[in-house]
């Protein structure tokens, strides 16, 4: 078998053949492990296995990996429907009398367009996670299962005006994106043995962090009555209303610490706290950052985001789905 | 990988260094193949590997220490950049209450925390202090300073995401995760300052476009960050390091 002629021929009809191998480079470990035992007789079987992996479906995933990915997928649905509802209120039977976000000065740099971009990313994440999970993915949840008032299905939670008040909308948005960043950070180590899935999760994680930065930027702008481009240079103030684009300490409990469904747990410690410290943590890898770097507690906490455990993430998210739903249970 | 994004500013954009032949090389370098097979594969490819393994390069190594030293190197470069920013006319001209000044100060604090932590965590295993070469950067020019900051932050995110797979144990994965999201927050804000709503854009994220029909997930794209392998990253950042400090990441497999 002329292996290289084969690759060359395939490249003529599939220019991405090398990319396929690169993305799934583990298949080459079969060769690496066998190394010296490679014989001409063994080549056909090895090559056939290699191609089935390069082009085939993922094999069944371990249960803990499935759990992490399905929690991530559930969070993505929660976020997707949140932004999609806000963008398309008539479709969801909601009034449009109040302006949720501005559409000026130009479409591309408007507040609304930023939300469109975030909504689209979340839909892409749903697509990606469903593909990774295959038949192990949860059934696609119905929009009706979600309650963005934070009322666990009553629609009368503390954020009941979420789709009529711009301020409330962004409070909830910030809470979701910040929870998402911590959730992916908490879930990533479970994916350690599957390098491709790990990288995929990290590539979602950093996009969620970009979203968080942007939503926080918008909130700073709102606090200064600045929409669109000028918002990017609004000054930070109270963490409750004008947060930085990064998390300072525990951000005073986030966007709505005083409501009955409080945002405080989003920035607090998970369980166990040694593995999932609160966002105001200043000790990393056994080193006290303030001492080592001569910076204050605020800067030291901002420099590192903290992970959150799945159970705490579920407890936070449960407030936003009907109590009868199995999502986040 | 048909597209090699690098969100560099127009001046000093490192993207042009990411050439097509490199793709083939990195494919080979990271294929994980045994020595015998690597030899075979090389025989079937163009011989365009011109990597200089002389003393001009700092070898970050491999495994957990390699990834940590690779991260340490990038953080050194970032921190050196923000330190230099403070000597430029642009930063010096910012008022005490300037929001841009507050942001740049925060970024410098954060990067200092990252650098010091890696140095302390690595101890005697740390690579040497790198000598940056920022001679191509005009630190007096706002758009160049912010554009280069954007490039460094975006590169950091793509680098962390693309290097996590080279950890041999999960020990330091959480630490890398704690840092990369902060880099992403930095990147998004700098991008929003330069061009509002560019916090995610096609150069750094494989943007998803919904389909008119077919339901959720029927559209094109993935919404994923475009992570980059170490070989591509160092080809972009080595221009900012002096001879003797340029990075060699060839041991990651």
XYZ file of C-alpha atoms in Angstrom:
582
model
C 0.000 0.000 0.000
C 1.417 3.383 -0.970
C 0.273 5.422 1.998
C 1.465 8.745 0.656
C -0.037 8.226 -2.767
C -3.280 7.506 -0.958
C -3.118 10.747 1.035
C -2.169 12.652 -2.074
C -5.129 11.213 -3.977
C -7.509 12.017 -1.162
C -6.189 15.544 -0.982
C -7.287 16.035 -4.580
C -10.912 15.390 -3.679
C -10.754 16.550 -0.056
C -8.271 19.403 0.402
C -8.940 19.273 4.129
C -7.721 15.736 4.620
C -4.664 16.895 6.543
C -6.841 19.090 8.709
C -8.991 16.106 9.538
C -5.992 14.225 10.775
C -4.655 17.237 12.620
C -7.917 17.802 14.443
C -8.027 14.203 15.430
C -4.325 13.713 15.783
C -4.768 11.081 18.465
C -5.275 8.541 15.727
C -1.584 8.803 15.054
C -0.866 7.543 18.512
C -1.850 4.133 17.258
C 1.167 4.309 15.049
C 3.334 5.876 17.720
C 2.500 3.197 20.240
C 3.144 0.376 17.823
C 6.236 2.022 16.443
C 8.716 -0.702 15.823
C 6.091 -3.367 15.308
C 4.813 -1.750 12.148
C 4.879 -4.228 9.323
C 3.614 -4.128 5.803
C 0.946 -6.635 6.766
C -0.334 -4.417 9.560
C -0.596 -1.286 7.462
C -3.963 -1.886 5.761
C -5.764 -2.420 9.073
C -4.101 0.568 10.705
C -4.828 2.836 7.812
C -8.430 1.761 7.658
C -8.802 2.483 11.377
C -7.163 5.838 10.918
C -9.575 6.898 8.231
C -12.649 5.710 10.035
C -11.588 7.875 12.971
C -10.724 10.868 10.828
C -14.064 10.793 9.103
C -16.266 8.839 11.453
C -18.421 9.633 14.454
C -17.195 9.956 17.999
C -17.272 6.770 19.978
C -19.364 6.631 23.127
C -18.311 9.118 25.785
C -17.784 8.376 29.487
C -20.730 9.260 31.741
C -18.915 12.088 33.539
C -18.025 13.692 30.208
C -21.639 13.389 29.035
C -22.817 15.045 32.254
C -20.444 17.983 31.867
C -21.375 18.496 28.215
C -25.110 18.211 28.887
C -24.926 20.764 31.692
C -23.074 23.056 29.300
C -25.701 22.402 26.629
C -28.507 23.198 29.089
C -26.839 26.505 29.955
C -26.493 27.304 26.263
C -30.222 26.761 25.721
C -30.953 28.958 28.737
C -28.812 31.707 27.225
C -29.902 31.256 23.627
C -33.618 31.575 24.376
C -32.932 34.512 26.658
C -31.272 36.568 23.935
C -33.546 35.276 21.188
C -36.625 36.235 23.187
C -35.274 39.727 23.757
C -34.483 40.152 20.061
C -37.778 38.719 18.811
C -40.372 39.602 21.404
C -43.422 39.380 19.094
C -42.438 35.830 18.139
C -42.647 34.911 21.794
C -45.901 36.793 22.417
C -44.304 39.624 24.378
C -45.070 43.343 24.088
C -42.582 45.591 22.338
C -43.746 48.907 23.748
C -40.629 49.396 25.879
C -37.234 49.782 24.224
C -34.982 46.996 25.390
C -31.837 48.115 23.621
C -30.851 50.882 21.277
C -30.332 50.377 17.569
C -28.337 53.529 16.968
C -26.067 55.107 15.851
C -25.406 52.457 13.202
C -26.570 48.877 12.995
C -23.095 47.330 13.229
C -22.094 49.280 16.318
C -25.483 49.334 18.014
C -26.275 47.804 21.352
C -28.741 45.497 19.642
C -26.136 44.095 17.266
C -23.952 43.060 20.195
C -26.848 41.000 21.502
C -27.368 39.470 18.060
C -23.716 38.384 18.054
C -24.024 36.820 21.502
C -27.255 35.029 20.569
C -25.604 33.634 17.445
C -22.569 32.404 19.368
C -24.839 30.576 21.818
C -26.664 28.883 18.952
C -23.301 27.844 17.538
C -22.378 26.381 20.905
C -25.631 24.397 20.969
C -24.824 23.038 17.529
C -21.272 22.166 18.566
C -22.235 20.486 21.825
C -25.063 18.497 20.248
C -22.627 17.232 17.620
C -20.125 16.230 20.308
C -22.763 14.449 22.381
C -24.606 12.760 19.536
C -27.359 10.501 20.871
C -26.289 11.278 24.451
C -27.493 14.889 24.163
C -30.492 15.958 26.216
C -33.720 16.479 24.262
C -33.951 20.049 22.970
C -35.873 21.952 25.667
C -38.948 23.956 24.802
C -38.866 27.742 25.265
C -41.793 27.435 27.676
C -39.602 25.627 30.195
C -37.618 28.789 30.885
C -38.644 31.524 33.289
C -36.357 34.514 32.947
C -38.071 36.306 35.810
C -36.137 34.009 38.124
C -39.442 32.635 39.407
C -38.845 28.948 38.689
C -41.933 28.829 36.486
C -44.147 31.370 38.218
C -43.043 34.131 35.808
C -43.285 36.368 38.863
C -39.697 36.285 40.077
C -37.613 39.335 40.967
C -36.741 39.948 37.310
C -40.321 39.881 36.001
C -39.707 42.990 33.893
C -36.680 41.377 32.190
C -38.117 41.841 28.692
C -39.522 45.323 29.244
C -36.730 46.913 31.289
C -33.348 47.367 29.708
C -31.694 47.599 33.130
C -33.186 44.304 34.281
C -32.384 42.616 30.985
C -28.688 43.406 31.367
C -28.660 42.416 35.032
C -29.897 38.966 34.074
C -27.606 38.838 31.037
C -24.552 39.550 33.175
C -25.634 36.907 35.663
C -25.925 34.292 32.917
C -22.613 35.066 31.232
C -20.711 35.154 34.506
C -22.274 31.861 35.589
C -21.400 30.382 32.201
C -17.728 31.331 32.415
C -17.418 29.768 35.862
C -19.347 26.658 34.817
C -17.126 25.915 31.812
C -14.050 26.522 33.934
C -15.385 24.039 36.474
C -16.236 21.442 33.850
C -13.073 21.565 31.745
C -10.899 19.279 33.946
C -13.419 16.445 33.491
C -12.674 16.567 29.773
C -8.928 16.283 30.298
C -8.525 12.859 28.726
C -10.332 13.840 25.541
C -8.072 16.516 24.109
C -10.349 17.542 21.260
C -13.374 17.933 23.508
C -11.241 19.790 26.035
C -10.135 22.262 23.399
C -13.696 22.680 22.148
C -14.908 23.444 25.672
C -12.090 25.938 26.175
C -12.977 27.562 22.868
C -16.522 28.048 24.166
C -15.266 29.173 27.588
C -13.214 32.069 26.238
C -16.066 33.211 24.003
C -18.343 33.287 27.050
C -15.713 35.418 28.783
C -15.726 37.786 25.804
C -19.525 38.001 26.158
C -19.200 38.724 29.867
C -16.733 41.510 29.182
C -19.070 43.054 26.614
C -22.224 42.853 28.739
C -20.345 44.445 31.626
C -19.107 47.151 29.283
C -22.682 47.863 28.186
C -23.778 48.118 31.820
C -21.018 50.624 32.548
C -22.232 52.619 29.578
C -25.857 52.468 30.739
C -24.861 53.797 34.145
C -23.359 56.826 32.396
C -26.201 57.144 29.863
C -23.873 56.071 27.062
C -25.000 53.608 24.394
C -23.002 52.013 21.593
C -19.346 52.971 20.932
C -19.011 55.554 23.748
C -19.967 52.862 26.284
C -16.575 51.218 25.812
C -14.925 54.129 27.591
C -17.445 54.654 30.371
C -15.872 54.784 33.815
C -16.462 51.907 36.225
C -18.357 52.706 39.406
C -20.445 50.654 41.779
C -20.091 46.962 40.850
C -23.876 46.605 41.065
C -24.541 49.120 38.300
C -21.244 49.963 36.560
C -18.995 46.910 36.844
C -15.586 46.596 35.258
C -15.276 44.199 32.322
C -13.514 41.849 34.759
C -14.733 40.685 38.162
C -13.464 42.701 41.128
C -13.522 40.727 44.342
C -17.036 39.269 44.525
C -18.344 42.324 42.671
C -20.457 43.187 45.725
C -22.626 40.185 44.937
C -23.220 41.050 41.298
C -26.049 42.862 39.541
C -28.830 42.080 42.019
C -27.507 40.918 45.387
C -30.534 42.064 47.396
C -33.348 40.248 45.591
C -34.875 37.042 46.887
C -33.274 35.196 44.023
C -29.903 36.804 44.639
C -26.967 37.049 42.246
C -24.519 36.669 45.143
C -23.953 32.886 44.668
C -22.698 33.584 41.129
C -19.602 35.194 42.634
C -19.321 33.203 45.838
C -17.554 29.981 46.690
C -18.688 26.654 45.307
C -18.377 23.266 46.942
C -15.818 22.357 48.073
C -14.521 25.900 48.496
C -10.915 24.705 48.328
C -11.459 23.674 44.709
C -14.059 26.313 43.839
C -13.143 29.485 45.748
C -15.117 32.706 45.600
C -14.177 35.271 42.958
C -12.334 37.358 45.555
C -9.687 34.628 45.916
C -6.139 35.983 45.975
C -4.235 32.746 46.570
C -3.287 30.818 43.428
C -1.206 27.624 43.287
C -0.297 28.205 46.923
C 1.027 31.722 46.279
C -0.498 34.882 47.728
C -0.747 37.176 44.742
C -0.880 40.427 46.707
C 2.413 39.595 48.418
C 4.194 38.252 45.351
C 3.204 41.028 42.983
C 2.756 43.981 45.285
C -0.760 44.687 44.036
C -3.952 45.191 46.047
C -6.701 42.642 46.759
C -8.924 44.021 44.023
C -6.326 43.709 41.257
C -5.178 40.315 42.536
C -8.731 38.952 42.429
C -9.408 40.453 39.005
C -6.362 38.749 37.514
C -7.896 35.277 38.002
C -11.425 34.046 37.367
C -12.600 31.139 39.495
C -14.366 27.900 38.535
C -17.731 26.808 39.915
C -18.880 23.235 40.603
C -21.776 21.706 38.646
C -24.071 21.421 41.659
C -23.824 25.110 42.510
C -24.286 26.024 38.849
C -27.435 23.912 38.703
C -28.804 25.508 41.871
C -28.353 28.963 40.333
C -29.874 27.944 37.002
C -32.859 26.158 38.570
C -34.370 29.545 39.397
C -34.754 30.183 35.676
C -36.567 27.005 34.624
C -39.998 25.661 35.524
C -39.815 23.670 38.744
C -41.413 20.749 36.922
C -38.587 20.637 34.353
C -35.750 18.121 34.595
C -33.282 20.724 33.344
C -30.490 21.411 35.837
C -31.642 18.645 38.172
C -7.314 24.950 9.195
C -7.767 26.854 6.019
C -7.780 30.237 7.676
C -5.145 31.482 10.047
C -6.536 34.360 12.005
C -4.414 36.688 14.007
C -6.040 39.806 15.248
C -3.017 41.986 14.854
C -3.311 45.656 14.196
C -2.348 46.905 10.781
C 1.039 48.072 12.041
C 3.042 45.117 13.237
C 0.419 42.619 12.208
C 1.934 39.235 12.764
C -0.662 37.476 10.665
C 1.413 37.698 7.548
C 3.971 35.417 9.141
C 1.498 32.588 9.365
C 2.234 31.064 6.046
C 0.625 28.098 4.417
C 3.694 25.818 4.390
C 3.745 26.044 8.162
C 0.422 24.251 8.309
C 1.949 21.141 6.866
C 4.875 21.342 9.231
C 2.714 21.778 12.290
C 0.579 18.883 11.147
C 3.664 16.731 11.219
C 5.081 18.172 14.374
C 1.914 17.509 16.340
C 0.829 14.309 14.761
C 2.090 12.339 17.724
C 3.669 9.809 15.407
C 6.613 7.671 16.420
C 10.043 8.472 15.123
C 10.022 5.845 12.422
C 6.712 6.984 11.016
C 7.645 10.647 11.261
C 10.554 9.854 9.017
C 8.222 8.222 6.573
C 5.814 11.119 6.572
C 8.572 13.635 6.113
C 9.688 11.736 3.090
C 6.297 12.420 1.588
C 6.269 16.136 2.197
C 8.126 19.172 1.025
C 11.250 19.833 2.994
C 10.465 23.367 4.084
C 11.370 23.147 7.749
C 13.862 25.891 8.412
C 13.399 26.185 12.172
C 16.589 27.387 13.780
C 17.378 25.338 16.873
C 20.474 27.313 17.755
C 21.077 29.294 20.935
C 19.041 32.107 19.444
C 15.993 30.266 20.771
C 14.660 29.520 24.222
C 13.293 25.984 24.357
C 10.157 25.922 26.510
C 10.295 22.138 26.741
C 7.337 19.772 26.831
C 4.681 18.341 29.122
C 3.305 20.270 32.091
C 6.507 22.273 32.555
C 6.597 23.045 28.862
C 3.047 24.426 28.829
C 3.706 26.442 31.975
C 6.934 27.859 30.544
C 5.174 28.616 27.267
C 2.491 30.511 29.199
C 5.181 32.164 31.320
C 6.932 33.341 28.161
C 3.761 34.859 26.713
C 2.888 36.537 30.003
C 6.415 37.957 30.217
C 5.958 39.453 26.793
C 2.552 40.910 27.653
C 3.722 42.412 30.906
C 6.825 43.866 29.253
C 4.546 45.426 26.653
C 2.297 47.166 29.186
C 5.353 48.283 31.141
C 6.714 49.882 27.990
C 3.323 51.439 27.249
C 3.694 53.471 30.427
C 6.862 55.071 29.059
C 5.187 56.236 25.871
C 3.727 59.628 25.114
C 0.230 58.214 24.580
C -0.057 56.815 28.106
C 1.772 59.750 29.686
C -0.687 62.109 28.045
C -3.690 60.449 29.666
C -5.199 62.339 32.588
C -5.264 60.854 36.071
C -8.977 60.108 35.784
C -8.783 58.844 32.197
C -10.687 55.614 31.696
C -8.077 54.426 29.192
C -5.405 54.954 31.825
C -7.424 52.976 34.388
C -7.853 50.143 31.909
C -4.164 50.030 30.982
C -3.204 50.135 34.663
C -5.536 47.214 35.394
C -4.118 45.215 32.499
C -0.569 45.811 33.749
C -1.539 44.697 37.274
C -3.198 41.549 35.972
C -0.313 40.600 33.711
C 2.167 41.222 36.520
C 0.174 38.840 38.707
C 0.297 36.205 35.961
C 4.031 36.585 35.317
C 4.988 36.460 38.984
C 2.794 33.440 39.611
C 4.332 31.432 36.778
C 7.844 32.411 37.823
C 7.160 31.350 41.409
C 5.295 28.187 40.475
C 8.050 27.099 38.090
C 10.908 27.947 40.438
C 14.163 26.482 39.157
C 12.323 25.012 36.162
C 11.488 28.444 34.776
C 12.947 29.631 31.499
C 15.111 32.728 31.664
C 13.848 36.294 31.670
C 13.085 37.101 28.051
C 14.404 40.202 26.295
C 11.606 41.818 24.305
C 12.108 43.704 21.072
C 9.414 46.343 20.706
C 11.427 48.486 18.293
C 8.680 48.250 15.666
C 6.007 49.615 18.023
C 5.363 53.337 18.294
C 4.363 53.727 21.933
C 3.400 57.342 21.372
C 0.517 56.399 19.064
C -2.815 55.472 20.648
C -4.123 53.319 17.820
C -0.872 51.383 17.593
C -0.636 50.826 21.342
C -4.246 49.674 21.606
C -4.011 47.675 18.386
C -0.940 45.853 19.628
C -2.584 45.291 23.025
C -5.507 43.736 21.220
C -3.153 41.458 19.275
C -1.328 40.338 22.425
C -4.559 39.638 24.315
C -6.172 37.762 21.432
C -2.975 35.797 20.912
C -2.904 34.913 24.594
C -6.418 33.495 24.451
C -5.758 31.482 21.292
C -2.473 30.257 22.782
C -3.894 29.039 26.098
C -6.781 27.290 24.372
C -4.466 25.662 21.849
C -1.869 24.507 24.374
C -4.051 22.934 27.074
C -3.919 19.626 25.214
C -0.176 19.408 25.886
C -0.592 19.190 29.643
C 0.344 15.655 30.651
C -1.503 15.832 33.950
C -4.609 17.839 34.868
C -2.769 19.572 37.723
C -2.367 22.982 36.128
C -5.332 22.984 33.755
C -7.553 24.842 36.269
C -4.896 27.523 36.703
C -4.665 28.055 32.969
C -8.452 28.259 32.854
C -8.490 30.957 35.539
C -6.113 33.086 33.490
C -7.391 32.592 29.956
C -10.859 33.967 30.685
C -9.289 37.118 32.122
C -7.233 37.473 28.944
C -10.474 37.085 26.979
C -12.106 39.832 29.072
C -9.127 42.082 28.288
C -9.252 41.257 24.598
C -12.979 41.915 24.349
C -12.760 45.325 26.010
C -9.796 46.502 23.936
C -11.612 45.327 20.830
C -14.805 47.131 21.875
C -12.803 50.315 22.419
C -11.236 50.089 18.966
C -14.419 48.969 17.240
C -17.615 48.576 19.212
C -19.140 45.076 18.979
C -15.815 43.594 17.838
C -15.610 41.710 21.169
C -16.288 38.686 19.005
C -15.445 38.858 15.315
C -14.466 36.455 12.598
C -10.715 36.888 13.113
C -10.915 35.366 16.591
C -14.195 33.429 16.634
C -15.708 31.078 14.078
C -18.913 33.118 14.041
C -22.181 31.274 13.687
C -24.775 32.399 11.162
C -28.330 31.187 11.844
C -30.228 29.457 9.076
C -33.562 30.792 7.854
C -35.054 27.339 8.220
C -34.124 24.119 9.934
C -34.266 25.255 13.533
C -31.642 25.798 16.208
C -28.190 24.735 15.098
C -28.992 24.479 11.380
C -26.773 27.416 10.491
C -23.110 27.625 9.538
C -20.200 28.130 11.939
C -19.640 27.068 15.527
C -19.266 30.102 17.793
C -15.883 28.721 18.905
C -12.730 30.709 19.644
C -10.059 30.050 17.027
C -7.438 28.383 19.200
C -3.936 28.184 17.759
C -1.130 25.661 18.203
C 2.147 26.819 19.781
C 4.057 26.702 16.489
C 1.708 29.273 14.972
C 1.743 31.440 18.069
C 5.516 31.666 18.311
C 5.813 32.494 14.644
C 3.631 35.476 15.435
C 5.267 36.586 18.686
C 8.939 35.877 18.022
C 9.174 39.153 16.115
C 8.745 40.866 19.487
C 11.610 38.937 21.108
C 15.320 39.580 20.737
C 17.697 37.005 19.323
C 18.483 34.718 22.209
C 14.954 35.110 23.600
C 12.919 33.843 20.680
C 10.790 30.813 21.549
C 11.190 27.248 20.364
C 8.098 25.123 21.024
C 9.020 22.120 18.895
C 8.904 19.622 21.765
C 5.124 19.730 22.166
C 3.680 16.498 20.784
